[in-house]
Short mmCIF file of C-alpha atoms and ligand atoms in Angstrom, two decimals:
data_model
loop_
_atom_site.label_atom_id
_atom_site.label_comp_id
_atom_site.label_asym_id
_atom_site.label_seq_id
_atom_site.Cartn_x
_atom_site.Cartn_y
_atom_site.Cartn_z
CA UNK L 198 18.23 -78.64 -75.21
CA UNK L 199 19.60 -79.30 -78.65
CA UNK L 200 17.30 -78.32 -81.53
CA UNK L 201 15.92 -81.15 -83.93
CA UNK L 202 17.83 -81.30 -87.29
CA UNK L 203 18.17 -83.42 -90.34
CA UNK L 204 21.67 -84.72 -90.93
CA UNK L 205 21.56 -86.35 -94.32
CA UNK L 206 22.03 -84.46 -97.67
CA UNK L 207 19.08 -83.44 -99.90
CA UNK L 208 19.10 -84.40 -103.55
CA UNK L 209 16.14 -84.56 -105.99
CA UNK L 210 13.61 -84.28 -103.13
CA UNK L 211 15.24 -87.36 -101.36
CA UNK L 212 17.24 -87.52 -98.11
CA UNK L 213 20.63 -88.96 -98.99
CA UNK L 214 22.68 -90.82 -96.58
CA UNK L 215 26.38 -91.92 -96.99
CA UNK L 216 29.04 -94.13 -95.47
CA UNK L 217 31.56 -91.25 -95.61
CA UNK L 218 30.52 -88.53 -93.10
CA UNK L 219 32.22 -85.59 -91.43
CA UNK L 220 31.75 -84.07 -88.10
CA UNK L 221 29.87 -80.79 -87.37
CA UNK L 222 31.24 -79.05 -84.24
CA UNK L 223 29.68 -76.69 -81.66
CA UNK L 224 32.23 -73.91 -81.67
CA UNK L 225 31.47 -72.94 -78.06
CA UNK L 226 32.81 -76.18 -76.62
CA UNK L 227 34.08 -78.15 -79.68
CA UNK L 228 31.73 -81.04 -79.07
CA UNK L 229 30.43 -83.01 -82.21
CA UNK L 230 26.84 -82.18 -82.91
CA UNK L 231 26.28 -84.20 -86.03
CA UNK L 232 27.86 -86.17 -88.85
CA UNK L 233 26.72 -85.38 -92.25
CA UNK L 234 27.43 -87.01 -95.69
CA UNK L 235 30.82 -86.30 -97.16
CA UNK L 236 29.64 -86.09 -100.83
CA UNK L 237 31.82 -85.63 -103.79
CA UNK L 238 31.86 -85.09 -107.60
CA UNK L 239 29.48 -87.89 -108.41
CA UNK L 240 26.75 -86.73 -106.14
CA UNK L 241 27.23 -83.14 -107.30
CA UNK L 242 26.68 -84.41 -110.88
CA UNK L 243 23.54 -86.14 -109.79
CA UNK L 244 22.20 -83.13 -107.96
CA UNK L 245 22.90 -80.82 -111.05
CA UNK L 246 21.10 -83.43 -113.28
CA UNK L 247 18.11 -83.39 -110.77
CA UNK L 248 18.02 -79.71 -110.91
CA UNK L 249 18.27 -79.84 -114.74
CA UNK L 250 15.34 -82.31 -114.99
CA UNK L 251 13.37 -80.09 -112.65
CA UNK L 252 13.93 -76.96 -114.54
CA UNK L 253 11.28 -76.90 -117.37
CA UNK L 254 8.46 -77.85 -115.02
CA UNK L 255 9.42 -75.12 -112.40
CA UNK L 256 10.19 -72.53 -114.99
CA UNK L 257 6.78 -73.14 -116.93
CA UNK L 258 4.81 -72.35 -113.71
CA UNK L 259 3.10 -68.98 -113.58
CA UNK L 260 5.13 -66.53 -111.50
CA UNK L 261 2.00 -66.40 -109.22
CA UNK L 262 2.06 -70.13 -108.57
CA UNK L 263 5.90 -70.26 -107.66
CA UNK L 264 5.28 -67.22 -105.59
CA UNK L 265 2.56 -69.15 -103.52
CA UNK L 266 4.71 -72.11 -103.12
CA UNK L 267 7.64 -69.87 -101.95
CA UNK L 268 5.31 -68.04 -99.62
CA UNK L 269 4.58 -71.23 -98.03
CA UNK L 270 8.34 -71.81 -97.60
CA UNK L 271 8.72 -68.47 -95.84
CA UNK L 272 5.68 -69.18 -93.67
CA UNK L 273 7.25 -72.62 -92.68
CA UNK L 274 10.64 -70.68 -91.83
CA UNK L 275 8.75 -68.14 -89.74
CA UNK L 276 6.79 -70.73 -87.92
CA UNK L 277 9.85 -72.74 -87.09
CA UNK L 278 12.00 -69.53 -86.41
CA UNK L 279 13.07 -70.52 -82.78
CA UNK L 280 14.45 -74.01 -84.06
CA UNK L 281 16.34 -72.20 -86.87
CA UNK L 282 17.68 -69.68 -84.32
CA UNK L 283 18.82 -72.49 -81.99
CA UNK L 284 20.42 -74.32 -84.92
CA UNK L 285 22.32 -71.30 -86.36
CA UNK L 286 23.60 -70.64 -82.87
CA UNK L 287 24.53 -74.21 -82.20
CA UNK L 288 26.73 -74.71 -85.22
CA UNK L 289 27.81 -71.14 -85.90
CA UNK L 290 28.11 -69.74 -82.40
CA UNK L 291 26.24 -66.45 -82.39
CA UNK L 292 24.12 -65.55 -79.63
CA UNK L 293 20.47 -66.86 -79.97
CA UNK L 294 18.90 -63.58 -80.04
CA UNK L 295 21.21 -62.51 -82.85
CA UNK L 296 20.55 -66.05 -84.57
CA UNK L 297 16.88 -65.26 -84.49
CA UNK L 298 17.54 -62.14 -86.21
CA UNK L 299 19.41 -63.94 -88.87
CA UNK L 300 16.49 -66.45 -89.26
CA UNK L 301 13.95 -63.49 -89.75
CA UNK L 302 16.50 -61.80 -92.21
CA UNK L 303 17.03 -65.03 -94.03
CA UNK L 304 13.29 -65.77 -94.36
CA UNK L 305 12.56 -62.24 -95.64
CA UNK L 306 14.45 -62.91 -98.90
CA UNK L 307 12.18 -65.69 -99.69
CA UNK L 308 9.21 -63.45 -98.99
CA UNK L 309 10.59 -60.58 -100.91
CA UNK L 310 11.66 -62.51 -103.99
CA UNK L 311 8.43 -64.42 -104.04
CA UNK L 312 6.70 -60.98 -104.44
CA UNK L 313 9.22 -59.53 -106.81
CA UNK L 314 9.01 -62.41 -109.27
CA UNK L 315 5.69 -61.34 -110.25
CA UNK L 316 7.15 -58.08 -111.46
CA UNK L 317 9.89 -59.39 -113.67
CA UNK L 318 8.75 -57.08 -116.46
CA UNK L 319 10.18 -56.77 -119.90
CA UNK L 320 10.03 -53.71 -122.02
CA UNK L 321 8.57 -52.55 -125.25
CA UNK L 322 11.12 -50.45 -127.20
CA UNK L 323 10.01 -47.84 -129.63
CA UNK L 324 10.86 -48.91 -133.07
CA UNK L 325 13.47 -47.47 -135.46
CA UNK L 326 11.70 -48.87 -138.61
CA UNK L 327 7.75 -48.84 -139.21
CA UNK L 328 7.87 -52.41 -140.25
CA UNK L 329 9.26 -53.74 -136.94
CA UNK L 330 8.22 -53.92 -133.25
CA UNK L 331 10.60 -54.48 -130.39
CA UNK L 332 10.27 -56.04 -127.01
CA UNK L 333 12.38 -57.72 -124.32
CA UNK L 334 11.14 -60.48 -122.22
CA UNK L 335 12.72 -61.82 -118.93
CA UNK L 336 13.44 -65.41 -118.61
CA UNK L 337 15.07 -67.63 -116.07
CA UNK L 338 18.57 -68.76 -116.69
CA UNK L 339 18.60 -72.39 -115.79
CA UNK L 340 20.36 -74.50 -113.22
CA UNK L 341 21.88 -72.40 -110.63
CA UNK L 342 24.86 -73.49 -108.34
CA UNK L 343 25.80 -71.66 -105.07
CA UNK L 344 28.59 -71.94 -102.63
CA UNK L 345 27.99 -70.31 -99.24
CA UNK L 346 29.90 -69.30 -96.13
CA UNK L 347 29.39 -70.10 -92.35
CA UNK L 348 29.10 -66.55 -90.91
CA UNK L 349 25.25 -66.44 -92.06
CA UNK L 350 24.44 -70.11 -92.16
CA UNK L 351 20.88 -69.28 -93.36
CA UNK L 352 20.77 -65.91 -94.95
CA UNK L 353 23.56 -66.39 -97.43
CA UNK L 354 21.55 -69.38 -98.78
CA UNK L 355 18.12 -67.65 -98.98
CA UNK L 356 19.77 -64.52 -100.53
CA UNK L 357 20.56 -66.86 -103.53
CA UNK L 358 17.81 -69.39 -103.45
CA UNK L 359 15.11 -66.75 -103.17
CA UNK L 360 15.74 -64.95 -106.39
CA UNK L 361 16.87 -68.03 -108.15
CA UNK L 362 13.59 -69.99 -107.55
CA UNK L 363 11.33 -66.97 -107.83
CA UNK L 364 12.63 -66.34 -111.38
CA UNK L 365 12.08 -69.94 -112.36
CA UNK L 366 15.46 -71.27 -111.94
CA UNK L 367 16.49 -74.37 -110.03
CA UNK L 368 19.43 -74.69 -107.59
CA UNK L 369 22.21 -76.86 -106.05
CA UNK L 370 23.66 -75.44 -102.92
CA UNK L 371 26.87 -76.47 -101.37
CA UNK L 372 26.97 -75.15 -97.75
CA UNK L 373 30.16 -74.72 -95.74
CA UNK L 374 31.45 -77.69 -93.79
CA UNK L 375 31.17 -75.83 -90.49
CA UNK L 376 27.30 -75.09 -90.70
CA UNK L 377 25.57 -77.60 -93.03
CA UNK L 378 22.65 -78.27 -90.58
CA UNK L 379 20.85 -74.92 -91.13
CA UNK L 380 21.08 -75.57 -94.94
CA UNK L 381 19.55 -78.98 -94.41
CA UNK L 382 16.74 -77.55 -92.15
CA UNK L 383 15.94 -75.19 -95.16
CA UNK L 384 15.67 -78.30 -97.31
CA UNK L 385 13.34 -79.91 -94.79
CA UNK L 386 11.08 -76.80 -94.89
CA UNK L 387 11.23 -76.55 -98.59
CA UNK L 388 9.95 -80.21 -98.71
CA UNK L 389 7.17 -79.32 -96.40
CA UNK L 390 6.25 -76.27 -98.32
CA UNK L 391 5.75 -78.18 -101.57
CA UNK L 392 8.81 -77.14 -103.35
CA UNK L 393 9.05 -79.74 -106.26
CA UNK L 394 11.74 -82.34 -106.17
CA UNK L 395 14.98 -81.37 -107.73
CA UNK L 396 14.26 -77.61 -107.60
CA UNK L 397 16.26 -77.05 -104.23
CA UNK L 398 19.14 -79.40 -103.63
CA UNK L 399 21.68 -79.34 -100.77
CA UNK L 400 24.98 -81.14 -101.21
CA UNK L 401 27.11 -81.46 -98.15
CA UNK L 402 30.74 -82.13 -98.31
CA UNK L 403 34.28 -81.66 -96.55
CA UNK L 404 35.75 -81.61 -100.06
CA UNK L 405 34.70 -78.15 -101.38
CA UNK L 406 37.21 -78.07 -104.11
CA UNK L 407 35.85 -81.26 -105.70
CA UNK L 408 32.28 -80.12 -105.49
CA UNK L 409 33.15 -76.57 -106.74
CA UNK L 410 35.02 -77.92 -109.67
CA UNK L 411 31.94 -79.76 -110.97
CA UNK L 412 29.72 -76.77 -110.34
CA UNK L 413 32.02 -74.43 -112.26
CA UNK L 414 32.67 -76.83 -115.10
CA UNK L 415 29.28 -78.31 -115.70
CA UNK L 416 27.72 -77.35 -118.93
CA UNK L 417 24.22 -77.75 -117.25
CA UNK L 418 24.89 -75.09 -114.71
CA UNK L 419 24.27 -71.76 -116.38
CA UNK L 420 24.68 -69.53 -113.18
CA UNK L 421 27.22 -69.76 -110.41
CA UNK L 422 26.84 -67.59 -107.20
CA UNK L 423 29.53 -67.65 -104.31
CA UNK L 424 30.00 -65.79 -101.12
CA UNK L 425 33.13 -66.31 -99.43
CA UNK L 426 36.70 -65.00 -99.43
CA UNK L 427 38.22 -62.96 -102.37
CA UNK L 428 40.95 -65.62 -102.93
CA UNK L 429 38.35 -68.52 -103.43
CA UNK L 430 35.93 -66.31 -105.26
CA UNK L 431 38.54 -65.24 -107.87
CA UNK L 432 39.49 -68.83 -108.62
CA UNK L 433 35.95 -70.16 -108.91
CA UNK L 434 34.78 -67.14 -111.10
CA UNK L 435 37.59 -67.65 -113.45
CA UNK L 436 36.97 -71.35 -113.68
CA UNK L 437 33.25 -70.56 -114.53
CA UNK L 438 34.11 -68.23 -117.33
CA UNK L 439 36.80 -70.40 -118.71
CA UNK L 440 34.64 -73.53 -118.77
CA UNK L 441 31.56 -72.35 -120.54
CA UNK L 442 31.08 -68.60 -119.89
CA UNK L 443 28.40 -69.11 -117.24
CA UNK L 444 26.80 -66.09 -115.30
CA UNK L 445 28.80 -65.41 -112.24
CA UNK L 446 27.84 -63.43 -108.99
CA UNK L 447 30.52 -63.11 -106.29
CA UNK L 448 30.01 -61.60 -102.75
CA UNK L 449 33.46 -61.62 -101.34
CA UNK L 450 35.61 -60.11 -98.59
CA UNK L 451 35.62 -56.46 -97.30
CA UNK L 452 37.75 -54.20 -95.38
CA UNK L 453 35.07 -51.72 -94.15
CA UNK L 454 36.14 -48.42 -93.09
CA UNK L 455 34.19 -46.49 -90.31
CA UNK L 456 34.92 -42.74 -90.17
CA UNK L 457 33.93 -40.78 -87.22
CA UNK L 458 34.07 -37.04 -88.00
CA UNK L 459 34.60 -34.27 -85.27
CA UNK L 460 30.90 -33.03 -85.92
CA UNK L 461 29.53 -36.39 -85.17
CA UNK L 462 27.09 -37.35 -82.33
CA UNK L 463 29.75 -39.39 -80.40
CA UNK L 464 27.13 -41.41 -78.56
CA UNK L 465 25.55 -42.52 -81.83
CA UNK L 466 28.97 -43.28 -83.39
CA UNK L 467 29.85 -45.53 -80.40
CA UNK L 468 26.47 -47.29 -80.72
CA UNK L 469 27.01 -47.76 -84.55
CA UNK L 470 30.59 -48.91 -84.01
CA UNK L 471 29.41 -51.64 -81.55
CA UNK L 472 26.64 -52.73 -83.84
CA UNK L 473 28.95 -52.86 -87.01
CA UNK L 474 32.11 -54.07 -85.55
CA UNK L 475 31.01 -56.61 -82.89
CA UNK L 476 28.06 -58.39 -84.66
CA UNK L 477 28.51 -62.03 -84.76
CA UNK L 478 31.78 -61.43 -82.79
CA UNK L 479 33.26 -59.31 -85.68
CA UNK L 480 32.78 -62.05 -88.45
CA UNK L 481 30.69 -60.39 -90.92
CA UNK L 482 31.96 -59.31 -94.39
CA UNK L 483 30.53 -55.83 -93.58
CA UNK L 484 31.86 -55.41 -90.04
CA UNK L 485 33.57 -52.28 -89.61
CA UNK L 486 37.30 -53.35 -89.99
CA UNK L 487 39.14 -49.99 -89.47
CA UNK L 488 37.76 -47.16 -87.19
CA UNK L 489 39.14 -43.87 -88.53
CA UNK L 490 38.61 -41.00 -86.03
CA UNK L 491 39.21 -37.32 -86.44
CA UNK L 492 41.92 -35.93 -84.22
CA UNK L 493 39.79 -33.58 -82.40
CA UNK L 494 37.40 -36.33 -81.06
CA UNK L 495 39.98 -39.10 -80.92
CA UNK L 496 40.40 -39.16 -77.24
CA UNK L 497 36.70 -38.54 -76.36
CA UNK L 498 35.53 -41.36 -78.73
CA UNK L 499 38.00 -43.83 -77.89
CA UNK L 500 37.25 -43.41 -74.20
CA UNK L 501 33.48 -43.89 -74.82
CA UNK L 502 33.99 -46.85 -77.11
CA UNK L 503 36.41 -48.54 -74.79
CA UNK L 504 33.90 -48.36 -71.91
CA UNK L 505 31.21 -49.76 -74.06
CA UNK L 506 33.32 -52.63 -75.50
CA UNK L 507 34.53 -53.50 -71.99
CA UNK L 508 30.90 -54.16 -71.07
CA UNK L 509 30.07 -56.61 -73.76
CA UNK L 510 29.24 -60.01 -72.41
CA UNK L 511 31.19 -62.94 -73.81
CA UNK L 512 29.91 -66.52 -73.67
CA UNK L 513 28.26 -69.51 -75.45
CA UNK L 514 25.47 -68.36 -77.76
CA UNK L 515 22.68 -70.09 -75.64
CA UNK L 516 23.58 -68.37 -72.37
CA UNK L 517 21.13 -65.43 -71.52
CA UNK L 518 22.53 -61.98 -72.11
CA UNK L 519 25.55 -63.05 -73.98
CA UNK L 520 26.68 -60.57 -76.87
CA UNK L 521 29.82 -62.09 -78.09
CA UNK L 522 29.99 -65.80 -79.02
CA UNK L 523 32.95 -67.92 -79.93
CA UNK L 524 34.83 -67.51 -83.31
CA UNK L 525 33.98 -70.32 -85.60
CA UNK L 526 37.06 -72.44 -85.36
CA UNK L 527 40.60 -72.83 -84.23
CA UNK L 528 42.09 -71.32 -87.32
CA UNK L 529 39.89 -68.16 -86.78
CA UNK L 530 41.08 -67.60 -83.21
CA UNK L 531 44.68 -68.22 -84.10
CA UNK L 532 44.39 -65.58 -86.82
CA UNK L 533 42.96 -62.97 -84.47
CA UNK L 534 45.53 -63.59 -81.86
CA UNK L 535 48.23 -63.35 -84.37
CA UNK L 536 47.12 -60.19 -85.93
CA UNK L 537 46.75 -58.46 -82.60
CA UNK L 538 49.96 -59.73 -81.29
CA UNK L 539 51.65 -58.19 -84.43
CA UNK L 540 49.92 -54.99 -83.96
CA UNK L 541 50.95 -54.67 -80.38
CA UNK L 542 54.46 -55.61 -81.17
CA UNK L 543 54.63 -52.79 -83.85
CA UNK L 544 53.44 -50.07 -81.25
CA UNK L 545 49.78 -50.40 -80.96
CA UNK L 546 48.21 -50.52 -77.50
CA UNK L 547 45.15 -52.44 -76.20
CA UNK L 548 42.69 -49.93 -74.45
CA UNK L 549 40.66 -53.14 -73.60
CA UNK L 550 41.04 -56.75 -74.32
CA UNK L 551 43.98 -57.79 -76.44
CA UNK L 552 43.80 -61.39 -75.39
CA UNK L 553 41.66 -64.59 -75.53
CA UNK L 554 38.83 -64.96 -73.12
CA UNK L 555 38.35 -67.43 -70.51
CA UNK L 556 34.90 -68.62 -71.77
CA UNK L 557 36.69 -71.35 -73.79
CA UNK L 558 39.18 -72.11 -76.38
CA UNK L 559 37.61 -70.25 -79.25
CA UNK L 560 36.51 -67.11 -77.43
CA UNK L 561 38.30 -63.68 -77.88
CA UNK L 562 37.95 -60.81 -75.56
CA UNK L 563 36.37 -57.80 -77.10
CA UNK L 564 39.23 -55.40 -77.98
CA UNK L 565 40.13 -51.87 -78.72
CA UNK L 566 43.39 -51.04 -80.21
CA UNK L 567 44.91 -47.52 -80.06
CA UNK L 568 47.84 -46.19 -82.07
CA UNK L 569 47.16 -48.32 -85.06
CA UNK L 570 49.23 -47.47 -88.23
CA UNK L 571 48.29 -47.88 -91.85
CA UNK L 572 50.79 -50.68 -92.58
CA UNK L 573 49.50 -53.07 -89.66
CA UNK L 574 47.46 -56.18 -90.82
CA UNK L 575 44.66 -55.13 -88.60
CA UNK L 576 44.21 -52.18 -90.95
CA UNK L 577 45.00 -53.98 -94.29
CA UNK L 578 43.34 -57.29 -93.96
CA UNK L 579 39.91 -58.40 -92.72
CA UNK L 580 40.21 -59.26 -89.03
CA UNK L 581 37.06 -61.45 -88.83
CA UNK L 582 37.09 -61.10 -84.85
CA UNK L 583 35.96 -58.76 -82.11
CA UNK L 584 38.81 -56.29 -82.64
CA UNK L 585 38.36 -52.50 -83.21
CA UNK L 586 41.54 -50.84 -84.34
CA UNK L 587 41.50 -46.97 -84.24
CA UNK L 588 43.46 -44.82 -86.57
CA UNK L 589 43.62 -40.89 -86.43
CA UNK L 590 42.93 -38.49 -89.33
CA UNK L 591 43.23 -34.89 -89.54
CA UNK L 592 41.06 -33.72 -92.68
CA UNK L 593 38.15 -35.01 -94.69
CA UNK L 594 40.41 -35.71 -97.73
CA UNK L 595 42.80 -37.72 -95.56
CA UNK L 596 39.92 -39.69 -94.29
CA UNK L 597 38.58 -40.48 -97.72
CA UNK L 598 42.06 -41.38 -98.92
CA UNK L 599 42.60 -43.86 -95.98
CA UNK L 600 39.10 -45.37 -96.45
CA UNK L 601 39.71 -46.02 -100.22
CA UNK L 602 43.39 -47.22 -99.75
CA UNK L 603 42.32 -50.96 -100.03
CA UNK L 604 41.55 -53.31 -102.81
CA UNK L 605 38.27 -53.98 -101.31
CA UNK L 606 35.10 -51.99 -101.53
CA UNK L 607 31.95 -53.67 -99.83
CA UNK L 608 30.64 -51.49 -96.98
CA UNK L 609 31.52 -48.17 -95.50
CA UNK L 610 30.24 -46.21 -92.56
CA UNK L 611 30.54 -42.67 -91.31
CA UNK L 612 29.32 -40.54 -88.68
CA UNK L 613 28.70 -36.72 -89.13
CA UNK L 614 26.03 -34.16 -88.66
CA UNK L 615 26.91 -32.14 -91.65
CA UNK L 616 24.53 -32.87 -94.55
CA UNK L 617 26.92 -31.50 -97.28
CA UNK L 618 29.74 -33.67 -95.80
CA UNK L 619 27.29 -36.73 -95.81
CA UNK L 620 26.67 -36.29 -99.64
CA UNK L 621 30.29 -35.57 -100.45
CA UNK L 622 31.77 -38.39 -98.44
CA UNK L 623 29.07 -40.87 -99.61
CA UNK L 624 29.90 -40.01 -103.25
CA UNK L 625 33.66 -40.28 -102.89
CA UNK L 626 33.99 -43.66 -100.97
CA UNK L 627 34.78 -46.50 -103.15
CA UNK L 628 32.30 -49.24 -101.86
CA UNK L 629 29.13 -50.89 -102.94
CA UNK L 630 27.24 -49.71 -99.74
CA UNK L 631 27.59 -46.65 -97.56
CA UNK L 632 25.76 -46.17 -94.30
CA UNK L 633 25.60 -42.71 -92.69
CA UNK L 634 25.08 -42.53 -88.95
CA UNK L 635 24.08 -46.08 -88.65
CA UNK L 636 25.95 -49.30 -88.04
CA UNK L 637 23.51 -51.84 -89.50
CA UNK L 638 21.65 -51.51 -92.75
CA UNK L 639 21.27 -54.83 -94.52
CA UNK L 640 17.84 -56.26 -95.42
CA UNK L 641 16.07 -57.89 -98.43
CA UNK L 642 15.03 -54.71 -100.07
CA UNK L 643 18.42 -53.06 -100.66
CA UNK L 644 20.98 -53.99 -103.38
CA UNK L 645 23.68 -55.72 -101.33
CA UNK L 646 27.24 -56.08 -102.90
CA UNK L 647 30.64 -54.77 -103.59
CA UNK L 648 33.06 -53.00 -105.94
CA UNK L 649 36.67 -53.63 -106.59
CA UNK L 650 37.79 -56.99 -105.25
CA UNK L 651 34.72 -57.31 -102.98
CA UNK L 652 32.75 -58.89 -105.83
CA UNK L 653 30.34 -58.78 -108.72
CA UNK L 654 26.61 -58.34 -108.66
CA UNK L 655 24.04 -57.46 -106.01
CA UNK L 656 21.85 -59.64 -103.68
CA UNK L 657 18.53 -58.29 -102.55
CA UNK L 658 16.25 -55.46 -103.95
CA UNK L 659 15.13 -55.29 -107.40
CA UNK L 660 18.63 -55.91 -108.46
CA UNK L 661 18.90 -59.21 -106.84
CA UNK L 662 16.22 -60.73 -109.17
CA UNK L 663 18.03 -59.40 -112.28
CA UNK L 664 21.03 -61.54 -111.34
CA UNK L 665 18.95 -64.63 -111.94
CA UNK L 666 17.21 -63.49 -115.18
CA UNK L 667 18.18 -63.38 -118.74
CA UNK L 668 16.92 -60.44 -120.84
CA UNK L 669 15.88 -61.74 -124.29
CA UNK L 670 15.34 -59.18 -127.14
CA UNK L 671 12.53 -59.98 -129.58
CA UNK L 672 12.10 -58.34 -132.97
CA UNK L 673 8.73 -58.69 -134.61
CA UNK L 674 9.65 -57.90 -138.27
CA UNK L 675 7.67 -57.82 -141.59
CA UNK L 676 4.70 -55.44 -140.74
CA UNK L 677 3.05 -54.11 -143.79
P1 NAP K 128 36.02 -69.35 -97.85
O1 NAP K 128 36.97 -70.07 -97.28
O2 NAP K 128 36.06 -68.66 -99.22
O3 NAP K 128 34.70 -70.31 -97.76
C1 NAP K 128 33.46 -69.88 -98.41
C2 NAP K 128 32.88 -71.11 -99.01
O4 NAP K 128 33.73 -71.61 -99.98
C3 NAP K 128 32.60 -72.44 -98.21
O5 NAP K 128 31.59 -72.93 -98.53
C4 NAP K 128 33.80 -73.09 -98.36
O6 NAP K 128 33.69 -74.58 -98.24
C5 NAP K 128 34.05 -72.96 -99.97
N1 NAP K 128 35.29 -73.27 -100.46
C6 NAP K 128 36.50 -72.98 -100.01
N2 NAP K 128 37.48 -73.41 -100.79
C7 NAP K 128 36.90 -73.87 -101.94
C8 NAP K 128 37.25 -74.15 -103.24
N3 NAP K 128 38.66 -74.38 -103.64
N4 NAP K 128 36.51 -74.61 -104.12
C9 NAP K 128 35.25 -74.52 -103.85
N5 NAP K 128 34.71 -74.01 -102.68
C10 NAP K 128 35.51 -73.67 -101.68
O7 NAP K 128 35.50 -68.12 -96.97
P2 NAP K 128 35.35 -68.01 -95.30
O8 NAP K 128 36.62 -67.73 -94.82
O9 NAP K 128 34.75 -69.36 -94.84
O10 NAP K 128 34.18 -67.07 -95.20
C11 NAP K 128 34.54 -65.76 -94.75
C12 NAP K 128 34.71 -64.87 -96.09
O11 NAP K 128 33.49 -64.69 -96.75
C13 NAP K 128 35.07 -63.47 -95.66
O12 NAP K 128 36.19 -63.01 -96.58
C14 NAP K 128 33.90 -62.63 -95.64
O13 NAP K 128 34.12 -61.23 -96.06
C15 NAP K 128 33.23 -63.25 -96.87
N6 NAP K 128 31.77 -63.05 -96.91
C16 NAP K 128 31.38 -62.20 -97.96
C17 NAP K 128 29.89 -61.86 -97.80
C18 NAP K 128 29.53 -60.87 -98.97
O14 NAP K 128 28.24 -60.70 -99.04
N7 NAP K 128 30.21 -60.18 -99.52
C19 NAP K 128 29.09 -62.35 -96.95
C20 NAP K 128 29.61 -63.29 -95.93
C21 NAP K 128 31.02 -63.66 -96.01
P3 NAP K 128 34.14 -75.21 -96.91
O15 NAP K 128 33.92 -74.28 -95.78
O16 NAP K 128 33.39 -76.48 -96.63
O17 NAP K 128 35.64 -75.52 -97.01
#
């Protein structure tokens, strides 16, 4: 049975219908689930004005009071977790169990930041002059605008809205056109929790560029946060600075290396590779994209990995036991097919998979590719599908050089039992996050984010709140 959902946009505490609507599809079978408002520049301007009007009242509340309201939002999410999971799975395609994991992960950002906001401490600074006293205070920035991707329909919103609201800001969110229903469910729960009107707004659209332009250029928006591709992030970040030098956070694409050293526990490495590479059918920004394996264990590792990958169950997200759902849309499946075909034509071989899956038009068979070389696109670009390319290395230096040979630097993984190597490699890898002997690491308490072209800023952890606060210095002068 389909979960209940709202299908109108949410602006200034009101549900906003529209004559112009666009279809939301179930990626498992391409059926239409809903039609949501196709809003544009005028409605975005209106939502920003509502967020601006709501800002003084929300910012003036004591952190504790905001925290209590946000805690109610978190509780509402957890009470409704099964519906949220069903909705995430329905419009995003991931298996329901995995979707429930996302719902708990997404809700945890609201819980964490409601608690952290109470600890947004300033500093006293020892004076340089006897007649002065120095302090810093932390203040909200103002209206925030956020654009989010479809691969985590809930968590990519709460990672931004959590710290924004906790710090006393208000926010306008533009969810992706593929998964707007989860965003609207969050608005429904915000309303239920008593989040005041105008504090959290959701503008649905099929014209991302029109809405994005207003968000980037508006003088009322003081902070812009984007999660998505590097190409779009670069453009929007540049537009924000050029328009009025607003604060910008960018969580962009990755090309995560996963290194398996000869001294690794190979079973743990296989488990970690499956967890990292095949989560959400390979469609996460931190998915291992390139599996680099030391020569001495290449054959043993590839054999074990291939056996495990061949066992993965493919099917619609609501079917029991399914581990690999559909890819998000036709464009995504075509891209994966093309990248694999190119690799095979250039000398790679498929140890398992290597083709579409019979479950439906947007399903791809979990794949392991051997004999992959550095120049192949499966190595140089984000695959965003259930395909694990294997590349050999001989030395630690070579492994690190291969890992760093990319303009991206989001996540990196490696498997070793040598603690000295663990420190060495963790320090040498150019990425915002490194996970040793573990394929999954993300949660609300850690600073998530990238270096190089993977982005600017961090989400989660104490760092995540800083992104939504201004530090103001105050000088108390004139002491006798
Ligand atoms: P995308 O095309 O950049 O889309 C992301 C968001 O940007 C969507 O809401 C999209 O709206 C919007 N958008 C697209 N073009 C726009 C424009 N010209 N102006 C304003 N907004 C625009 O990215 P995607 O391919 O859907 O998402 C996957 C990418 O996100 C991958 O590269 C992945 O690595 C990255 N990602 C990064 C993180 C991280 O934390 N670093 C997390 C998740 C995903 P519409 O969908 O409505 O067009």
